[in-house]
Coordinates of C-alpha atoms in Angstrom, one line a residue:
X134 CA 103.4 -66.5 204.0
X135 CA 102.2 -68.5 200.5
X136 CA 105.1 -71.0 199.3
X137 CA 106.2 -70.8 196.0
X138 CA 105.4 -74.2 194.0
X139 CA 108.7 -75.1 192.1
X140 CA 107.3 -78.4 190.4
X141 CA 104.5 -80.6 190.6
X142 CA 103.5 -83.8 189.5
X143 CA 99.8 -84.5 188.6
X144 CA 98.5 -87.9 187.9
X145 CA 102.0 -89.2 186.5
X146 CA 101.5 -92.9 185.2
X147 CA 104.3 -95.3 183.8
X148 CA 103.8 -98.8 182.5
X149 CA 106.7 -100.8 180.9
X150 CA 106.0 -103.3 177.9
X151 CA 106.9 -106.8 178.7
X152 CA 108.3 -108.2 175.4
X153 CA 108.5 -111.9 174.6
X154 CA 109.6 -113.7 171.2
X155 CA 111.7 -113.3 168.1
X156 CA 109.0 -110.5 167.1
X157 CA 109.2 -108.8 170.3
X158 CA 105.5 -108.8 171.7
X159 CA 104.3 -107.1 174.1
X160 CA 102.9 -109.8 176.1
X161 CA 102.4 -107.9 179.7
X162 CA 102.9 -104.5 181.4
X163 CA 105.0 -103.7 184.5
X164 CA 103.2 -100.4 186.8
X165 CA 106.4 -98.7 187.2
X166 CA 104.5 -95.3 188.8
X167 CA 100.6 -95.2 188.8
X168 CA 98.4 -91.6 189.3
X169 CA 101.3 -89.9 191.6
X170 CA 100.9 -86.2 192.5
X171 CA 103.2 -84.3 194.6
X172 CA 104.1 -81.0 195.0
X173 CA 107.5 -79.4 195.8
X174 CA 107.8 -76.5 197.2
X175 CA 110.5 -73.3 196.8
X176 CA 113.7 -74.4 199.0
X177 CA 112.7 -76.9 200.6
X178 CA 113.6 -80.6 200.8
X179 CA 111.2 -83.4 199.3
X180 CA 111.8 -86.7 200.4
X181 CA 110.5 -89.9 198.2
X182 CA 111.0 -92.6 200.3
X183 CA 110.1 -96.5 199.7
X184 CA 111.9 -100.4 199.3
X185 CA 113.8 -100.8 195.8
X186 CA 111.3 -101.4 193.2
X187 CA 108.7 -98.9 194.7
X188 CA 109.1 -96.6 191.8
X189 CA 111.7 -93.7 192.9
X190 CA 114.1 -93.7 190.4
X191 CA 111.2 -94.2 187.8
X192 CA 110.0 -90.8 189.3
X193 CA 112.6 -89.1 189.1
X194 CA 113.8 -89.8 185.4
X195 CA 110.0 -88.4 184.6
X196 CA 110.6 -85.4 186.5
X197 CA 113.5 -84.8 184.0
X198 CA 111.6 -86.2 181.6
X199 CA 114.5 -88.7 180.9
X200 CA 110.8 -90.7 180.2
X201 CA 108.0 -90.2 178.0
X202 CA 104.9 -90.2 180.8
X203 CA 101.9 -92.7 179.8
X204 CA 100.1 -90.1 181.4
X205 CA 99.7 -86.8 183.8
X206 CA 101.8 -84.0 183.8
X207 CA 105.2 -82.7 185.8
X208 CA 104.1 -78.8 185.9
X209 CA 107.6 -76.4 186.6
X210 CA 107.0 -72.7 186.6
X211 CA 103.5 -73.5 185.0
X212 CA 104.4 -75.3 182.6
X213 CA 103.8 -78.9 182.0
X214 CA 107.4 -80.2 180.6
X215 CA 106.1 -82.7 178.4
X216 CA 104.6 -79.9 175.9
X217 CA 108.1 -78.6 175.6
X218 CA 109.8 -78.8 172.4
X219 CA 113.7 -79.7 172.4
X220 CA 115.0 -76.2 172.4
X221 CA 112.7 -74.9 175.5
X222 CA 113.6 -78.1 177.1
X223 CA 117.2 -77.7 176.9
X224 CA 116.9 -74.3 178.6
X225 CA 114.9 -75.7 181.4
X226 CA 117.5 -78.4 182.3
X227 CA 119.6 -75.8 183.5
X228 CA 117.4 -75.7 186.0
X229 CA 116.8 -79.4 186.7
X230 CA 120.3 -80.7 187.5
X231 CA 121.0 -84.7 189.1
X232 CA 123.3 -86.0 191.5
X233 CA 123.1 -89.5 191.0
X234 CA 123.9 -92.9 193.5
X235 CA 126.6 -94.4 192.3
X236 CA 130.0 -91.9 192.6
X237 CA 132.4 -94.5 191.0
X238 CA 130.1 -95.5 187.8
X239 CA 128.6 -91.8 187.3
X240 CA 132.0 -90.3 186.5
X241 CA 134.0 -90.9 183.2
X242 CA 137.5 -92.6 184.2
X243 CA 138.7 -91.0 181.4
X244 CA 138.1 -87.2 182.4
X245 CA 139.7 -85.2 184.5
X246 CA 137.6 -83.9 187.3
X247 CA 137.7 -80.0 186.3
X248 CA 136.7 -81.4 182.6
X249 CA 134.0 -83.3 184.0
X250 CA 132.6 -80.6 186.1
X251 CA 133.2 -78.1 183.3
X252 CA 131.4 -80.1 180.7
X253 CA 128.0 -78.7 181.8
X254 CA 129.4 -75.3 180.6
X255 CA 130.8 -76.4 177.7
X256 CA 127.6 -77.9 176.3
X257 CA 125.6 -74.4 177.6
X258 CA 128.0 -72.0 175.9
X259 CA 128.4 -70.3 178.8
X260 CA 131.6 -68.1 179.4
X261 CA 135.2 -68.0 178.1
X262 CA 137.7 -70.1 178.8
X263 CA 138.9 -68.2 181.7
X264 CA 135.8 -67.9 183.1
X265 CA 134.6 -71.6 183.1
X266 CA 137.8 -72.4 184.7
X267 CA 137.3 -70.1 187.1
X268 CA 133.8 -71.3 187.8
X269 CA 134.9 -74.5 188.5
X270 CA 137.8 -73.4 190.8
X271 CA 134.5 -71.6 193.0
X272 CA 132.7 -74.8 192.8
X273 CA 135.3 -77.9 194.1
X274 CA 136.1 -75.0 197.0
X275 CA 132.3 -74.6 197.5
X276 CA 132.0 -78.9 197.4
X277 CA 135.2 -78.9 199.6
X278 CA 138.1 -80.3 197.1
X279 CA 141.3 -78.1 196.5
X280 CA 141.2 -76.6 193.0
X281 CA 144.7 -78.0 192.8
X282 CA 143.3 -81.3 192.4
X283 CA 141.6 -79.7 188.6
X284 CA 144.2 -82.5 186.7
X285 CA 143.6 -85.7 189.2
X286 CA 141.4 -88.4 187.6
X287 CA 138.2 -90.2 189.1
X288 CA 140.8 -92.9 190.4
X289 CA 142.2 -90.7 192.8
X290 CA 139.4 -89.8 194.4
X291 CA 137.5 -91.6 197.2
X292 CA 134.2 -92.2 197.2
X293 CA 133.1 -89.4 199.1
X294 CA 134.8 -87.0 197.2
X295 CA 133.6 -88.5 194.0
X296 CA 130.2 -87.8 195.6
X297 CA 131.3 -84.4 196.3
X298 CA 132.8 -83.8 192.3
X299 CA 129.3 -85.6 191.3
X300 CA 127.6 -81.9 193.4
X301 CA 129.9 -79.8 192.0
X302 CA 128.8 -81.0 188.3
X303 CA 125.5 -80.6 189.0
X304 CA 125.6 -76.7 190.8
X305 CA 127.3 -75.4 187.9
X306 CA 124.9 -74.2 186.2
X307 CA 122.9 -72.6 188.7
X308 CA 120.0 -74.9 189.2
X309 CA 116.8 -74.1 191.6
X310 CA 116.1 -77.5 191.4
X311 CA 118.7 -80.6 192.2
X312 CA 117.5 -84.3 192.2
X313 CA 119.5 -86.5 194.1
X314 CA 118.7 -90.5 193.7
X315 CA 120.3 -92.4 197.0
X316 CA 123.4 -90.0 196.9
X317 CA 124.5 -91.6 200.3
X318 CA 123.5 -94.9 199.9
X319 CA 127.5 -96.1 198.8
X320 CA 129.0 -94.1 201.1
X321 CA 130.5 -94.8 204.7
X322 CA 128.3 -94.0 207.4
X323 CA 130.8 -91.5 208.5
X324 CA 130.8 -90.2 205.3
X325 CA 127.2 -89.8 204.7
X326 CA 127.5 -87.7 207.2
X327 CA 129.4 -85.3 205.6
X328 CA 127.8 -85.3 202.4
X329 CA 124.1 -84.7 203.9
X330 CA 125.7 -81.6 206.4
X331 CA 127.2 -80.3 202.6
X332 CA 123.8 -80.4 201.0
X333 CA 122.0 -78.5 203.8
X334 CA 124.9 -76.0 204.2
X335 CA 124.6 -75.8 199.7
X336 CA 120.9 -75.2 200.5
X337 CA 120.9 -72.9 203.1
X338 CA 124.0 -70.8 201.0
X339 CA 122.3 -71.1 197.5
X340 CA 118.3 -71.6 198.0
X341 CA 118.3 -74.9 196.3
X342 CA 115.1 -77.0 196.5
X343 CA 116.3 -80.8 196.6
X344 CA 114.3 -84.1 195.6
X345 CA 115.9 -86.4 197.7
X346 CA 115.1 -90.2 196.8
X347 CA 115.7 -92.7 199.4
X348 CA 115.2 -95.7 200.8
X349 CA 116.5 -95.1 204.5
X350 CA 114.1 -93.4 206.9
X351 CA 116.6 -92.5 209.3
X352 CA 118.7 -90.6 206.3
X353 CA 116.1 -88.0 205.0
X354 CA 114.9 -87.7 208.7
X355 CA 117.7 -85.2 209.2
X356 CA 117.9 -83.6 206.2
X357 CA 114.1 -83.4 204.6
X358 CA 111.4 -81.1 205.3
X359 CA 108.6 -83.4 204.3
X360 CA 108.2 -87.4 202.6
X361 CA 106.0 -89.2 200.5
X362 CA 106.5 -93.1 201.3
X363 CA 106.0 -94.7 197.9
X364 CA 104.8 -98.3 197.9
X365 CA 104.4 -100.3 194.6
X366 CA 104.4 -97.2 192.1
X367 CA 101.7 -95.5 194.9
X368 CA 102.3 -92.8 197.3
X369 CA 100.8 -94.1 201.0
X370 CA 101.7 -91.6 203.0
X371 CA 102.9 -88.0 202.8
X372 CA 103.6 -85.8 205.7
X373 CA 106.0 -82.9 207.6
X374 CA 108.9 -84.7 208.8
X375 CA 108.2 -84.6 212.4
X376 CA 104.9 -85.4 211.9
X377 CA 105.5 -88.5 209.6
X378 CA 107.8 -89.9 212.7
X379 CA 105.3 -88.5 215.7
X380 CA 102.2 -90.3 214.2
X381 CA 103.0 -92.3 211.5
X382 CA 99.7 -93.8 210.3
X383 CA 99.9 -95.7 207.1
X384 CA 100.5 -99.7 208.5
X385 CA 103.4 -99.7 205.9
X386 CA 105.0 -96.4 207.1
X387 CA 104.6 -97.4 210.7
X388 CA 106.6 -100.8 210.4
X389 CA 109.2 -99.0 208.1
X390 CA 110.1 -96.5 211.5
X391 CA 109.8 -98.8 213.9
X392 CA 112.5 -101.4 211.3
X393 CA 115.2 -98.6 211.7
X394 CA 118.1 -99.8 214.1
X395 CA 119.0 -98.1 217.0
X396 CA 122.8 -97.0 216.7
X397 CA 123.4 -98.1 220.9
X398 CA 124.5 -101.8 221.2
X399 CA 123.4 -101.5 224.8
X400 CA 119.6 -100.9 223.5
X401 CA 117.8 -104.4 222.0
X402 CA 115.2 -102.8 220.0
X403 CA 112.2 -105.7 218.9
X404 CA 112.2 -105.0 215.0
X405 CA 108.8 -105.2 213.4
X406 CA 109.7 -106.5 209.8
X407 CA 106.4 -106.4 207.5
X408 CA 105.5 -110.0 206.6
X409 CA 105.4 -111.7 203.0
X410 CA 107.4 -110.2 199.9
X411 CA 106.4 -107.5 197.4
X412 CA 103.9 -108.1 195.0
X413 CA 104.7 -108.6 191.6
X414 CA 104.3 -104.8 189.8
X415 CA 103.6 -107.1 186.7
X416 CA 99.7 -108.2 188.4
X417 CA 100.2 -106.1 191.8
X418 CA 96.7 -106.9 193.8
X419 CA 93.6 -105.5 193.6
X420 CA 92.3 -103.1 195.9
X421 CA 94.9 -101.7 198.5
X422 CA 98.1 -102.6 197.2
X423 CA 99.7 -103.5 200.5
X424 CA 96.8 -105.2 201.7
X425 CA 98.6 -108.8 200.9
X426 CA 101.5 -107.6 203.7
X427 CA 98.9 -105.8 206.4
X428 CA 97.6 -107.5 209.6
X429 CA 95.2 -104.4 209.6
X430 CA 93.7 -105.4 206.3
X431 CA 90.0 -106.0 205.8
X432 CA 87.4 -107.4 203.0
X433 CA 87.3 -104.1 202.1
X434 CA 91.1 -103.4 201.6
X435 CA 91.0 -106.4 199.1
X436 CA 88.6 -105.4 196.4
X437 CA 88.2 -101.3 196.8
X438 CA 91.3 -99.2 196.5
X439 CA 91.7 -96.6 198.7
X440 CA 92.1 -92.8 197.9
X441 CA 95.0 -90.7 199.5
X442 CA 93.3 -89.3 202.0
X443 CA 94.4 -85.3 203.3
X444 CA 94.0 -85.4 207.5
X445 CA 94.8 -81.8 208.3
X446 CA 98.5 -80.0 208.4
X447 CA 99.7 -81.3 205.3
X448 CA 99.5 -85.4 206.4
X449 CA 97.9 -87.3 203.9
X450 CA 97.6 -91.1 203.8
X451 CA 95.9 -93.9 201.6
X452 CA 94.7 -95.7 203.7
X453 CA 90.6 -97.4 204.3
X454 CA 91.2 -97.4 208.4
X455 CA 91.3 -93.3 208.1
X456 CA 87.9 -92.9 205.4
X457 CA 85.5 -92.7 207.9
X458 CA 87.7 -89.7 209.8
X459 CA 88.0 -87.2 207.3
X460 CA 85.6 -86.1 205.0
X461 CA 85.3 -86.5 200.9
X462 CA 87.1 -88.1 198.6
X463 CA 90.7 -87.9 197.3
X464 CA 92.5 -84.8 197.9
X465 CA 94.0 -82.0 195.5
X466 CA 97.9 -82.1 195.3
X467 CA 99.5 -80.6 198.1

């Protein structure tokens, strides 16, 4: 069975001016995202996965084009979003929709929560009055809120069911495609819980296809399909779940797995923290980015940057221990 490609990215780039002065000169550039290519498939989940400052939520805003790329493409349906003029692209964020990480700041205090999840209709010009109301009736019982709560405030709400109105917002207009940027990460643990279930169960109901950005391991282990580990702008690694966790083999992937606690008090568990700090994305090293962090790092990590690297069964890493065990150069998007 062929998957259906929903959206890739092909050589995005992003730099940021550095501006300094009264006049505002650029003065530097920060690599936000440099040369990423990814491919997501039909209902599926697509984990991005890497420390803050890695580049995920730059990612993401380009993949809603939220930002201009320097350069590449994001290609959805065959058609690279960045060519789109305002009207096509207004119809094709009906198909992009975002859940975003913060429940209490993403919602206006102001709004009532059937205003706030009706407001995607409104600005569509989809249905009567009746209808939108009854759309969003179907959609806080689909998220799990009583529609009798339609006239309650943001206030009210805790923060898991702020998540949960933040979902409902973003189904109502039918999307194929839903972004979600850490949309755990200020919840309970108990709650997170919850929340990740209520995606899958969404997924599984409605065939959504989810970009799920992270920076826990041991979150989008239970709930993606496959993850790209991002490090300073770069994808590293990029595998199937269970393969990613089996035989992880990018240095940088390896000490983020074996970092994750182990929730069983009776269990010490020797965490392998990766040395030294991140590099500055303003000069980031040459060669192998992570080379400055890696025990495994050689002369040849420090001047020659390595290409991502496909190893069979959808694993691909960047990494110069793995050149001489595959064959050619850089691989296609996958």
């Amino acid at each position: 069975m062929i998957e259906e490609k929903l959206i890739e990215a092909r050589g995005l780039t992003k730099y940021f001016p550095i501006k300094k002065g009264i006049f505002s000169r650029s003065i530097d550039r920060l690599r936000a995202v440099h040369n990423l290519s990814f491919t997501v498939y039909k209902s599926e989940t697509f984990a991005l996965v890497g420390e803050s400052g890695c580049g995920k939520s730059t990612t993401r805003k380009l993949l809603l084009r939220l930002l201009e790329a320097d350069q590449g493409e994001v290609i959805f349906k065959g058609k690279n979003i960045f060519q789109l003029d305002s009207t096509s692209m207004r119809e094709l964020r009906k198909n992009l929709q975002v859940v975003f990480q913060d429940p209490y700041a993403s919602l206006d205090p102001k709004w009532r929560i059937g205003d706030i999840i009706k407001e995607p209709l409104l600005i569509h010009r989809i249905g009567n009055p009746a209808e939108r109301q009854a759309r969003v009736w179907e959609l806080m019982s689909m998220v799990g809120l009583h529609p009798e709560y339609y006239n309650r405030y943001p206030h009210e709400f805790s923060g898991g069911q702020r998540q949960r109105i933040g979902i409902a917002r973003a189904l109502a207009l039918n999307p194929e495609i839903i972004i979600a940027d850490e949309p755990v990460s200020a919840l309970d643990v108990s709650i997170q819980a919850q929340v990740l279930n209520m995606f899958k169960n969404l997924q599984k109901k409605l065939g959504l296809t989810y970009v799920f950005i992270s920076h826990d391991l041991s979150v989008v282990k239970h709930i993606s399909d496959r993850i790209a580990v991002m490090y300073l702008g770069e994808i590293v690694e990029l595998a199937p779940t269970c393969i990613l966790f089996q035989e992880p083999k990018h240095p940088y992937t390896r000490a983020l797995i074996a970092s994750i606690p182990v929730p069983d008090p009776s269990k010490k568990k020797n965490l392998k923290l990766v040395e030294g700090e991140v590099p500055s994305p303003i000069n980031p090293p040459s060669g192998c980015s992570f080379h400055p962090r890696c025990k495994e790092a050689t002369e040849n990590c420090k001047t020659e940057p390595p290409f991502l690297l496909d190893l069979g069964n959808g694993h691909q890493v960047r990494c110069h221990l793995y050149k001489n065990k595959v064959k050619g150069v850089e691989t296609s998007v996958i």
